mmCIF file of C-alpha atoms in Angstrom:
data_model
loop_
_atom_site.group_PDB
_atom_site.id
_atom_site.type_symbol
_atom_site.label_atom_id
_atom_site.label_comp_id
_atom_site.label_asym_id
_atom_site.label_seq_id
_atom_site.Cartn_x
_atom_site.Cartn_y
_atom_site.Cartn_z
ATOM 1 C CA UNK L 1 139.615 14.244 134.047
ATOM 2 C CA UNK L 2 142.415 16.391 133.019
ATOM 3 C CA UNK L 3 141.285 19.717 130.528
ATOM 4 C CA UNK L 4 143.647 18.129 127.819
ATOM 5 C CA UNK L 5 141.675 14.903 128.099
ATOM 6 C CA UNK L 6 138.293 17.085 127.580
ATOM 7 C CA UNK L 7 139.593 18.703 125.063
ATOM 8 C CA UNK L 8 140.450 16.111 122.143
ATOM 9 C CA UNK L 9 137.034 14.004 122.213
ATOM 10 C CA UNK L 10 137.178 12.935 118.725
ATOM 11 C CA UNK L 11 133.725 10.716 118.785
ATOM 12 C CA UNK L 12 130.968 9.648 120.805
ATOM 13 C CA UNK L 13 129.523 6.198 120.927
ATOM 14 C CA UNK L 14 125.609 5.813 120.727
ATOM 15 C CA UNK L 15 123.699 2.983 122.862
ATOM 16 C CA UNK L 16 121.049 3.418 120.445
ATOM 17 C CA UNK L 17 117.347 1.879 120.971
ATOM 18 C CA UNK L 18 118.370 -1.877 122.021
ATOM 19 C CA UNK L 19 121.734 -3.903 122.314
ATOM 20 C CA UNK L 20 120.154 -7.383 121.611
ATOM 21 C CA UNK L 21 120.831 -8.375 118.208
ATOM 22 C CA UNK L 22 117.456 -9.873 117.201
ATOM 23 C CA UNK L 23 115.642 -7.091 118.188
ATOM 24 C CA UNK L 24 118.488 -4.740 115.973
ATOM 25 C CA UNK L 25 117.684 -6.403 112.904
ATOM 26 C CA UNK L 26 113.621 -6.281 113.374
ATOM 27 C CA UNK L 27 114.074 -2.305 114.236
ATOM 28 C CA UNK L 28 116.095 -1.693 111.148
ATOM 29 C CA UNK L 29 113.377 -3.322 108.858
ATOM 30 C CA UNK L 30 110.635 -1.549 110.527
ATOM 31 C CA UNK L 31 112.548 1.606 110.422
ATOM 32 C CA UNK L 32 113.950 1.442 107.107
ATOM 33 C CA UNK L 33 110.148 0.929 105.741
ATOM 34 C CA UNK L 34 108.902 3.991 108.070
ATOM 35 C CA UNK L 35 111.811 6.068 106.275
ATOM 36 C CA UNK L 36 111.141 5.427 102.983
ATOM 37 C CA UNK L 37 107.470 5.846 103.223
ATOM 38 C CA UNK L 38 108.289 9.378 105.211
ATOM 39 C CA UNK L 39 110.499 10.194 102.568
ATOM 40 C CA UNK L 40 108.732 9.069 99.479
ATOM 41 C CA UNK L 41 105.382 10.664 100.938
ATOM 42 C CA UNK L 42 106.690 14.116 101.765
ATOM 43 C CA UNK L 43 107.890 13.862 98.245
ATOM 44 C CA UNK L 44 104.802 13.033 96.813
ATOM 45 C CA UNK L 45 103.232 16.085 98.587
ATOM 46 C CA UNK L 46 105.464 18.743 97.290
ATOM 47 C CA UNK L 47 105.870 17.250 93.696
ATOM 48 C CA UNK L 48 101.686 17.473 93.809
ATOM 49 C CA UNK L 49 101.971 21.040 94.543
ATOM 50 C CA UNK L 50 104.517 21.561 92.240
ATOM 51 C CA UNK L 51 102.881 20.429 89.529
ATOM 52 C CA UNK L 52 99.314 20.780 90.434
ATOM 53 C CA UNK L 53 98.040 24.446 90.076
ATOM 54 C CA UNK L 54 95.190 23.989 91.967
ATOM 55 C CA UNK L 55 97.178 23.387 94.843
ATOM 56 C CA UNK L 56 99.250 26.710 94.301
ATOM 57 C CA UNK L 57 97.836 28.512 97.525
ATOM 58 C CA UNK L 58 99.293 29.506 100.905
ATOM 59 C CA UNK L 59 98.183 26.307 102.553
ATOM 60 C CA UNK L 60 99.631 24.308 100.313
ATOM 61 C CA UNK L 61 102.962 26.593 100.098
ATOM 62 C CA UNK L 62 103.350 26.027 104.195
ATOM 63 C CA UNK L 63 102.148 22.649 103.387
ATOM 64 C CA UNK L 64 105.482 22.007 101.120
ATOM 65 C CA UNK L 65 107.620 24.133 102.868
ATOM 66 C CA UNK L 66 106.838 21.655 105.910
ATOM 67 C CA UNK L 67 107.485 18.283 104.027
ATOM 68 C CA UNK L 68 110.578 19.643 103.289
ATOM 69 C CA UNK L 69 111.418 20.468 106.528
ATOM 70 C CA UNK L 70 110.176 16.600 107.570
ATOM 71 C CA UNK L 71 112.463 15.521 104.723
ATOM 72 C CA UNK L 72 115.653 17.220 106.026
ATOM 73 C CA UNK L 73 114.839 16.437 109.839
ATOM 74 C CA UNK L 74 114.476 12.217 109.181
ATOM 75 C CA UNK L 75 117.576 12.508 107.010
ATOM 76 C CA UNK L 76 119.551 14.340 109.788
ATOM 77 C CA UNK L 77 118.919 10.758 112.213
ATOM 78 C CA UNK L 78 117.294 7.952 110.462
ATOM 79 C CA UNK L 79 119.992 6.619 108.064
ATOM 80 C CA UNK L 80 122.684 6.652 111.085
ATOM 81 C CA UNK L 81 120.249 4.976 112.946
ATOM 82 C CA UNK L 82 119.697 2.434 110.664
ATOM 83 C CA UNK L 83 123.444 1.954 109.869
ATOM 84 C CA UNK L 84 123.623 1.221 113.627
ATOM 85 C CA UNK L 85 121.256 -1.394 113.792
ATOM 86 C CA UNK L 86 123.631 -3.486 111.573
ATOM 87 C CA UNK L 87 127.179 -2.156 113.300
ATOM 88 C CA UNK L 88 129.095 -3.319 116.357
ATOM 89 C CA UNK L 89 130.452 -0.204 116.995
ATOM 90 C CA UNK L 90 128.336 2.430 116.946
ATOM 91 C CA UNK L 91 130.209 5.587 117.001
ATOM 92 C CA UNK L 92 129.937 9.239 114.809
ATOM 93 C CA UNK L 93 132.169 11.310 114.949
ATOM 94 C CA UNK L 94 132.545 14.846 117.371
ATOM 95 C CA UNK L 95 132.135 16.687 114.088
ATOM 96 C CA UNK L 96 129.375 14.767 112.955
ATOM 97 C CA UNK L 97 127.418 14.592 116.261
ATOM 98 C CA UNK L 98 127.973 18.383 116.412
ATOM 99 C CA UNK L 99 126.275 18.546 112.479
ATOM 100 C CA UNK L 100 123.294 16.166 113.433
ATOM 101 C CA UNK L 101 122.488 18.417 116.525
ATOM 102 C CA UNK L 102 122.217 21.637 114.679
ATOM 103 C CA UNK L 103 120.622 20.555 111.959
ATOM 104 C CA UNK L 104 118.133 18.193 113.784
ATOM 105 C CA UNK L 105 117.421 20.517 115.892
ATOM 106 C CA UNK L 106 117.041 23.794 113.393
ATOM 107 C CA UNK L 107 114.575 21.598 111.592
ATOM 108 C CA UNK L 108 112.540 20.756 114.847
ATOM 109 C CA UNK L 109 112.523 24.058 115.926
ATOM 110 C CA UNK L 110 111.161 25.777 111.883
ATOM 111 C CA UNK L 111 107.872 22.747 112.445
ATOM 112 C CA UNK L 112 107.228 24.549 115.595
ATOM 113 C CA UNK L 113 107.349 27.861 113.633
ATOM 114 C CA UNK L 114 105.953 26.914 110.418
ATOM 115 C CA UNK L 115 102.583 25.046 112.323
ATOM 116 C CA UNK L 116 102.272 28.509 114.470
ATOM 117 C CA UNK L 117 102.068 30.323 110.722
ATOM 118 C CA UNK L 118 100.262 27.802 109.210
ATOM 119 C CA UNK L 119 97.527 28.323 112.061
ATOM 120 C CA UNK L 120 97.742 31.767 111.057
ATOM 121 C CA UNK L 121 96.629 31.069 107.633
ATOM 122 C CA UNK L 122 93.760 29.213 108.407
ATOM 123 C CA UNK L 123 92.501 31.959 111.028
ATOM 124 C CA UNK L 124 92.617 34.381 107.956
ATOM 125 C CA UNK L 125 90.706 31.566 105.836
ATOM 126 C CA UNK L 126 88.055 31.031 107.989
ATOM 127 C CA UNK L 127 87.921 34.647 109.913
ATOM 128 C CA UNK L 128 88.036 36.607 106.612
ATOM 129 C CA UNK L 129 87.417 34.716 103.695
ATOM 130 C CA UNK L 130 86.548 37.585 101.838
ATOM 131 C CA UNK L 131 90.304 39.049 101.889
ATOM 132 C CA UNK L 132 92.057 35.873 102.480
ATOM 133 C CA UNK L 133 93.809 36.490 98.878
ATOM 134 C CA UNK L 134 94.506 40.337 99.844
ATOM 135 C CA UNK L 135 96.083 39.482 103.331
ATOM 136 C CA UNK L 136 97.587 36.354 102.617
ATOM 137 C CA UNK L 137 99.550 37.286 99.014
ATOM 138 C CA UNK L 138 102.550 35.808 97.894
ATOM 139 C CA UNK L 139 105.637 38.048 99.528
ATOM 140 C CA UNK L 140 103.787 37.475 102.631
ATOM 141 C CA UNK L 141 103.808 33.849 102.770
ATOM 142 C CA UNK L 142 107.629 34.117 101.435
ATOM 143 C CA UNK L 143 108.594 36.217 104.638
ATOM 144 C CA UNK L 144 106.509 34.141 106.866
ATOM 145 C CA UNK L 145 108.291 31.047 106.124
ATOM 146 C CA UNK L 146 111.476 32.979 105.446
ATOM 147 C CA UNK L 147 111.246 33.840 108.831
ATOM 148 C CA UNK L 148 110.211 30.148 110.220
ATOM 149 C CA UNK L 149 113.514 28.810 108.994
ATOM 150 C CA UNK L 150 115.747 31.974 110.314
ATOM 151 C CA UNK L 151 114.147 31.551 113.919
ATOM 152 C CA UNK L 152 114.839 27.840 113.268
ATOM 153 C CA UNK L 153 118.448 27.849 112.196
ATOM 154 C CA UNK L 154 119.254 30.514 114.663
ATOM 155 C CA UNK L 155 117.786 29.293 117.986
ATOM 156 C CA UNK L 156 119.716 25.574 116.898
ATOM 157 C CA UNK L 157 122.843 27.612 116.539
ATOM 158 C CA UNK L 158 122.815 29.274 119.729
ATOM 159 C CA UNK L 159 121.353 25.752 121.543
ATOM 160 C CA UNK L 160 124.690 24.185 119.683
ATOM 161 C CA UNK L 161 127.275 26.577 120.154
ATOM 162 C CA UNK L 162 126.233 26.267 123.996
ATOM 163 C CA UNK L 163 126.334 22.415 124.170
ATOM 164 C CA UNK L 164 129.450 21.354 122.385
ATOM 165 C CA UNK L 165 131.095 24.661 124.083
ATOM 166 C CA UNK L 166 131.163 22.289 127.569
ATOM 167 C CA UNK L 167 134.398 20.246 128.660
ATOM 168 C CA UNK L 168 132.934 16.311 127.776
ATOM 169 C CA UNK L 169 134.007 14.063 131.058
ATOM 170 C CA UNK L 170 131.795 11.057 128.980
ATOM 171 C CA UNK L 171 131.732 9.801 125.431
ATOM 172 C CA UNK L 172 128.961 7.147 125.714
ATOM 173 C CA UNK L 173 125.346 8.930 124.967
ATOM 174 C CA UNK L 174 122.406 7.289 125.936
ATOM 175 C CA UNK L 175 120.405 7.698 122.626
ATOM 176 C CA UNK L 176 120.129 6.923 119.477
ATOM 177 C CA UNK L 177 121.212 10.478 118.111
ATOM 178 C CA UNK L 178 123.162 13.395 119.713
ATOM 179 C CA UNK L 179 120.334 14.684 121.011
ATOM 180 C CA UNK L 180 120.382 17.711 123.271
ATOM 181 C CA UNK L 181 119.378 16.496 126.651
ATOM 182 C CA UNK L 182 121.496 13.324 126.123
ATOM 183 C CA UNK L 183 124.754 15.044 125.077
ATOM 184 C CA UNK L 184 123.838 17.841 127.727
ATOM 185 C CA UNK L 185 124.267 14.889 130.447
ATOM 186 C CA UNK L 186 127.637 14.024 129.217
ATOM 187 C CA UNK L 187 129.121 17.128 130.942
ATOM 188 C CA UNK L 188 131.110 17.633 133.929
ATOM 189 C CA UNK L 189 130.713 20.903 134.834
ATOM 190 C CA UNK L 190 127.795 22.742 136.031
ATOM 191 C CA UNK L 191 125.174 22.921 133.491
ATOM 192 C CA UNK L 192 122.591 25.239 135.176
ATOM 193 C CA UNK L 193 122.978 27.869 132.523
ATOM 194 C CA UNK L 194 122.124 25.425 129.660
ATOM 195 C CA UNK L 195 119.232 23.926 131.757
ATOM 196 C CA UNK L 196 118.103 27.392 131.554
ATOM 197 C CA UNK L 197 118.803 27.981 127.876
ATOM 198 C CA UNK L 198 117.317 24.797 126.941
ATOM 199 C CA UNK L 199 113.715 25.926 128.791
ATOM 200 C CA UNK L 200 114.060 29.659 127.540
ATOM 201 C CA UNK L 201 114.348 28.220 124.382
ATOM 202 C CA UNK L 202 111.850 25.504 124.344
ATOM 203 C CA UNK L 203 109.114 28.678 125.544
ATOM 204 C CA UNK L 204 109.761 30.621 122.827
ATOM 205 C CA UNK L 205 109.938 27.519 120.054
ATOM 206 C CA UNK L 206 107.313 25.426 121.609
ATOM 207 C CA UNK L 207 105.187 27.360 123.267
ATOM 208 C CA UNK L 208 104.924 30.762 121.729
ATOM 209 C CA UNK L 209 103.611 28.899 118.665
ATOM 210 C CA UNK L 210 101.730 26.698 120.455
ATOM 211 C CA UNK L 211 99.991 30.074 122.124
ATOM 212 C CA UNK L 212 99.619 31.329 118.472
ATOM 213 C CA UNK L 213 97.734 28.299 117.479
ATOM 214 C CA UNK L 214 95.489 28.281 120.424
ATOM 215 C CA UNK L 215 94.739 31.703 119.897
ATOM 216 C CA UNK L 216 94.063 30.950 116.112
ATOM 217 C CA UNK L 217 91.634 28.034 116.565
ATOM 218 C CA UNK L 218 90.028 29.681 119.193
ATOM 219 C CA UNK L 219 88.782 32.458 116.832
ATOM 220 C CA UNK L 220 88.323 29.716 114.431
ATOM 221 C CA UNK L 221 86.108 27.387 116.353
ATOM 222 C CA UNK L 222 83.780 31.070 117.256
ATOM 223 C CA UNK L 223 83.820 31.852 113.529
ATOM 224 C CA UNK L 224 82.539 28.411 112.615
ATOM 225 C CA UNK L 225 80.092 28.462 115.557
ATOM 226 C CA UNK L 226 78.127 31.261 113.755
ATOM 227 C CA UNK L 227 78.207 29.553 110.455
ATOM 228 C CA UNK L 228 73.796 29.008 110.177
ATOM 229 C CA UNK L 229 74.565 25.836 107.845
ATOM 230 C CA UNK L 230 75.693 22.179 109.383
ATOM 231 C CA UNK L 231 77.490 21.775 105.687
ATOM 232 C CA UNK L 232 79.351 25.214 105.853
ATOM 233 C CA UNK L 233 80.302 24.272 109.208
ATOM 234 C CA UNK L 234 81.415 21.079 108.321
ATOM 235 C CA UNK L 235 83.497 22.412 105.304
ATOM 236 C CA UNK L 236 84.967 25.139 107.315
ATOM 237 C CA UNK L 237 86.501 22.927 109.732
ATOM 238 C CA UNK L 238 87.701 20.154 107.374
ATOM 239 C CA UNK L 239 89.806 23.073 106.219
ATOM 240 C CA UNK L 240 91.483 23.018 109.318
ATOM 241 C CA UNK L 241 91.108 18.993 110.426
ATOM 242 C CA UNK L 242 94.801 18.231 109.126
ATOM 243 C CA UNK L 243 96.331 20.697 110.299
ATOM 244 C CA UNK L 244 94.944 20.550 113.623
ATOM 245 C CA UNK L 245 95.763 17.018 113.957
ATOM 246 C CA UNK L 246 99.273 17.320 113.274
ATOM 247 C CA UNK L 247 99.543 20.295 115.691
ATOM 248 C CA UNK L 248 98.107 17.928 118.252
ATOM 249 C CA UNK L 249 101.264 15.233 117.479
ATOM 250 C CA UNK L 250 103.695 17.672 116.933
ATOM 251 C CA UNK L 251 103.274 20.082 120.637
ATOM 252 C CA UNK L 252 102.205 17.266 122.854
ATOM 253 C CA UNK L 253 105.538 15.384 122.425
ATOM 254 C CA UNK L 254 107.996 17.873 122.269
ATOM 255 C CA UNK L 255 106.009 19.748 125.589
ATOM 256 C CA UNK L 256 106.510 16.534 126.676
ATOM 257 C CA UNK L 257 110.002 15.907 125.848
ATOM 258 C CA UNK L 258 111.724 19.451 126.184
ATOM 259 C CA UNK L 259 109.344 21.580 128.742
ATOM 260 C CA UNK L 260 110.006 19.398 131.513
ATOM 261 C CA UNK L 261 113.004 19.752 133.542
ATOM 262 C CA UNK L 262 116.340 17.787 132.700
ATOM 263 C CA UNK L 263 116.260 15.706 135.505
ATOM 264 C CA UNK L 264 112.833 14.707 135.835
ATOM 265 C CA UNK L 265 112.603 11.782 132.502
ATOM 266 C CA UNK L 266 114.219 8.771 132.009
ATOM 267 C CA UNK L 267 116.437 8.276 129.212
ATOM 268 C CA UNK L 268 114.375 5.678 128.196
ATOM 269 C CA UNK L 269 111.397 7.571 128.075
ATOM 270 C CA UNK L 270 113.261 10.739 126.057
ATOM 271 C CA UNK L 271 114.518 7.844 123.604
ATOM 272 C CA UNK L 272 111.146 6.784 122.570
ATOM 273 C CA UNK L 273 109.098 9.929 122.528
ATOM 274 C CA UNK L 274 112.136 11.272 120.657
ATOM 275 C CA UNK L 275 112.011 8.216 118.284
ATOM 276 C CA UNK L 276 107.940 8.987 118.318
ATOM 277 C CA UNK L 277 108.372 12.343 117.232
ATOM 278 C CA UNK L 278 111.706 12.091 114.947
ATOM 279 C CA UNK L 279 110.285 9.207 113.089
ATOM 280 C CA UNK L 280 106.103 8.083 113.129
ATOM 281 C CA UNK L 281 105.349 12.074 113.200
ATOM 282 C CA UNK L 282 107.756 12.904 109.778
ATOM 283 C CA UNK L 283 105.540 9.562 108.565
ATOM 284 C CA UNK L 284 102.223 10.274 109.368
ATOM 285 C CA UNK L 285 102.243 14.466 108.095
ATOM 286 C CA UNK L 286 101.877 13.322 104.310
ATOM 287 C CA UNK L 287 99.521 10.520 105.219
ATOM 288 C CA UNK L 288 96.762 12.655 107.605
ATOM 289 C CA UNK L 289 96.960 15.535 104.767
ATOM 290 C CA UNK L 290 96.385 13.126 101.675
ATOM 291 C CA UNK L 291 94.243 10.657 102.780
ATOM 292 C CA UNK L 292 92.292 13.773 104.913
ATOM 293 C CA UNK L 293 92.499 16.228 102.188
ATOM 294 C CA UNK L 294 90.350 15.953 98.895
ATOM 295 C CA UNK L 295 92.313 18.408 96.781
ATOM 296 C CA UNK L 296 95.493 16.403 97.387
ATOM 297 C CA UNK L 297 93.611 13.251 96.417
ATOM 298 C CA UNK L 298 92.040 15.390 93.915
ATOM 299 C CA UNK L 299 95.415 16.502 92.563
ATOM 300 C CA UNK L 300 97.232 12.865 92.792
ATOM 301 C CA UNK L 301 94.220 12.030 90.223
ATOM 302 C CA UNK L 302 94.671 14.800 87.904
ATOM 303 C CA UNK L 303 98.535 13.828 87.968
ATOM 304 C CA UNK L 304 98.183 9.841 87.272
ATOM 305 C CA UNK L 305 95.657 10.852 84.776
ATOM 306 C CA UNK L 306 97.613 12.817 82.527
ATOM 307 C CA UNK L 307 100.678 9.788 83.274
ATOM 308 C CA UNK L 308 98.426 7.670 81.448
ATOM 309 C CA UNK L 309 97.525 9.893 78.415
ATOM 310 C CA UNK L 310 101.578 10.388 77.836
ATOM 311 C CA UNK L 311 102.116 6.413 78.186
ATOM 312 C CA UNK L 312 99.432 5.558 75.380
#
């Protein structure tokens, strides 16, 4: 294909999840219910801690800094996707695809950072209770997530800049987004270098944090080991039972999806841990720290309570 050819791409077309028309309209029902509840629940969370102040601590700052981040990430794919369920063609444009990569993937990439600091916090909680207030002030949550979303929005900007920097022999992606790996295969040049890039970058995102948190829980785990009390013990790790199950969602499918080599996955198989992790993960965040969390509940109480004494 000629270099003026490669040049003017002016869209892409997505396969999206399924090409039977049935099956379209039963994915954009489910789909559209998943969004709203992801939306409407991380919403919930950070208008609790708003107005709740209770909840006005550093777990709870990370913990609405992260809904947020949930909130941008869905809207980034979700409503194209379900606009797509319902369209023949199914098309965005080069600009557009470019905009949904860097944003999907700066917002991907600040999770990673934000659960690493978030594991941070609760080492300090548990490890030093005593000066969790001293250590853990206000300026130094505000740098720690600060930084999060500078790490985020800069490795996506480098990751992007890369990508759409490549002369485009293809305009079909298999996916329902522009995704990395599936625009990376629309290429047709040599694409060691980004293979590279993408795996440099998915150590330091994924894994570094993922280290971080390992490193975290182990001290946590000894710390709660020498609690004397079964009750402290119990309390000390239901501090940290959340958290540690949305770590456990959020690593395992992006080490699945981005550590292994480009080559080595099915489409298929990068579609729906994508969709897994793009979609159900977003969903299920407010969900395992409400119904898992008694000061949430605690605070969604105190709020409908005082709705109630207005309405009278």
């Amino acid at each position: 294909m000629g270099k003026e050819n490669q040049t003017w791409v002016s869209e892409f077309l997505l396969l999206g999840l399924s090409s039977d028309l049935g099956t379209q309209v039963s994915l954009f029902v489910l789909f559209l219910a998943m969004y709203l509840l992801t939306v409407l629940g991380n919403l919930l969370i950070i208008l609790l801690i708003v107005l709740d102040s209770r909840l006005h601590t550093p777990m709870y700052f990370f913990l609405s800094i992260l809904s947020f981040v949930d909130i941008c990430y869905t809207n980034s794919t979700v409503p194209q996707m379900l606009i797509h369920f319902l369209s023949a063609w199914k098309s965005i444009s080069f600009h557009r695809c470019v905009m949904q990569l860097y944003i999907s993937l700066a917002m991907g990439s600040t999770e990673f950072f934000l659960l690493g600091a978030m594991a941070y916090d609760r080492y300090v909680a548990v490890c030093y209770p005593l000066h969790y207030k001293v250590i853990m002030h206000g300026w130094l949550c505000l740098g720690l997530a600060s930084a999060c979303l500078t790490a985020g929005l800069t490795n996506s900007l480098m990751q992007t800049v890369m990508i759409f920097q490549l002369p485009f022999c293809h305009k079909v992606i298999n996916h329902f987004a522009c995704e990395i790996l599936a625009v990376l295969r629309l290429s047709c040049v040599d694409i060691s270098l980004n293979k590279v890039m993408v795996a440099i970058s998915g150590f330091l995102v994924i894994m570094l944090p993922c280290i971080l948190v390992l490193f975290s829980y182990a001290h946590i785990v000894a710390a709660i080991l020498r609690i004397r009390s079964s009750q402290g013990r119990r309390k000390a790790f239901g501090t940290c039972a959340s958290h540690l199950t949305v770590v456990s969602m959020c690593f395992g499918t992006a080490i699945f999806t981005y550590m292994r080599p480009v080559g080595r996955s099915s489409a298929g198989q990068e579609k729906m841990v994508a969709l897994f992790y793009a979609v159900v993960t977003p969903m299920l965040n407010p969900l395992i720290y409400s119904l898992r969390n008694n000061d949430v509940i605690g605070a969604l109480k105190r709020v409908l309570e005082k709705l109630k004494e207005k309405t009278r």
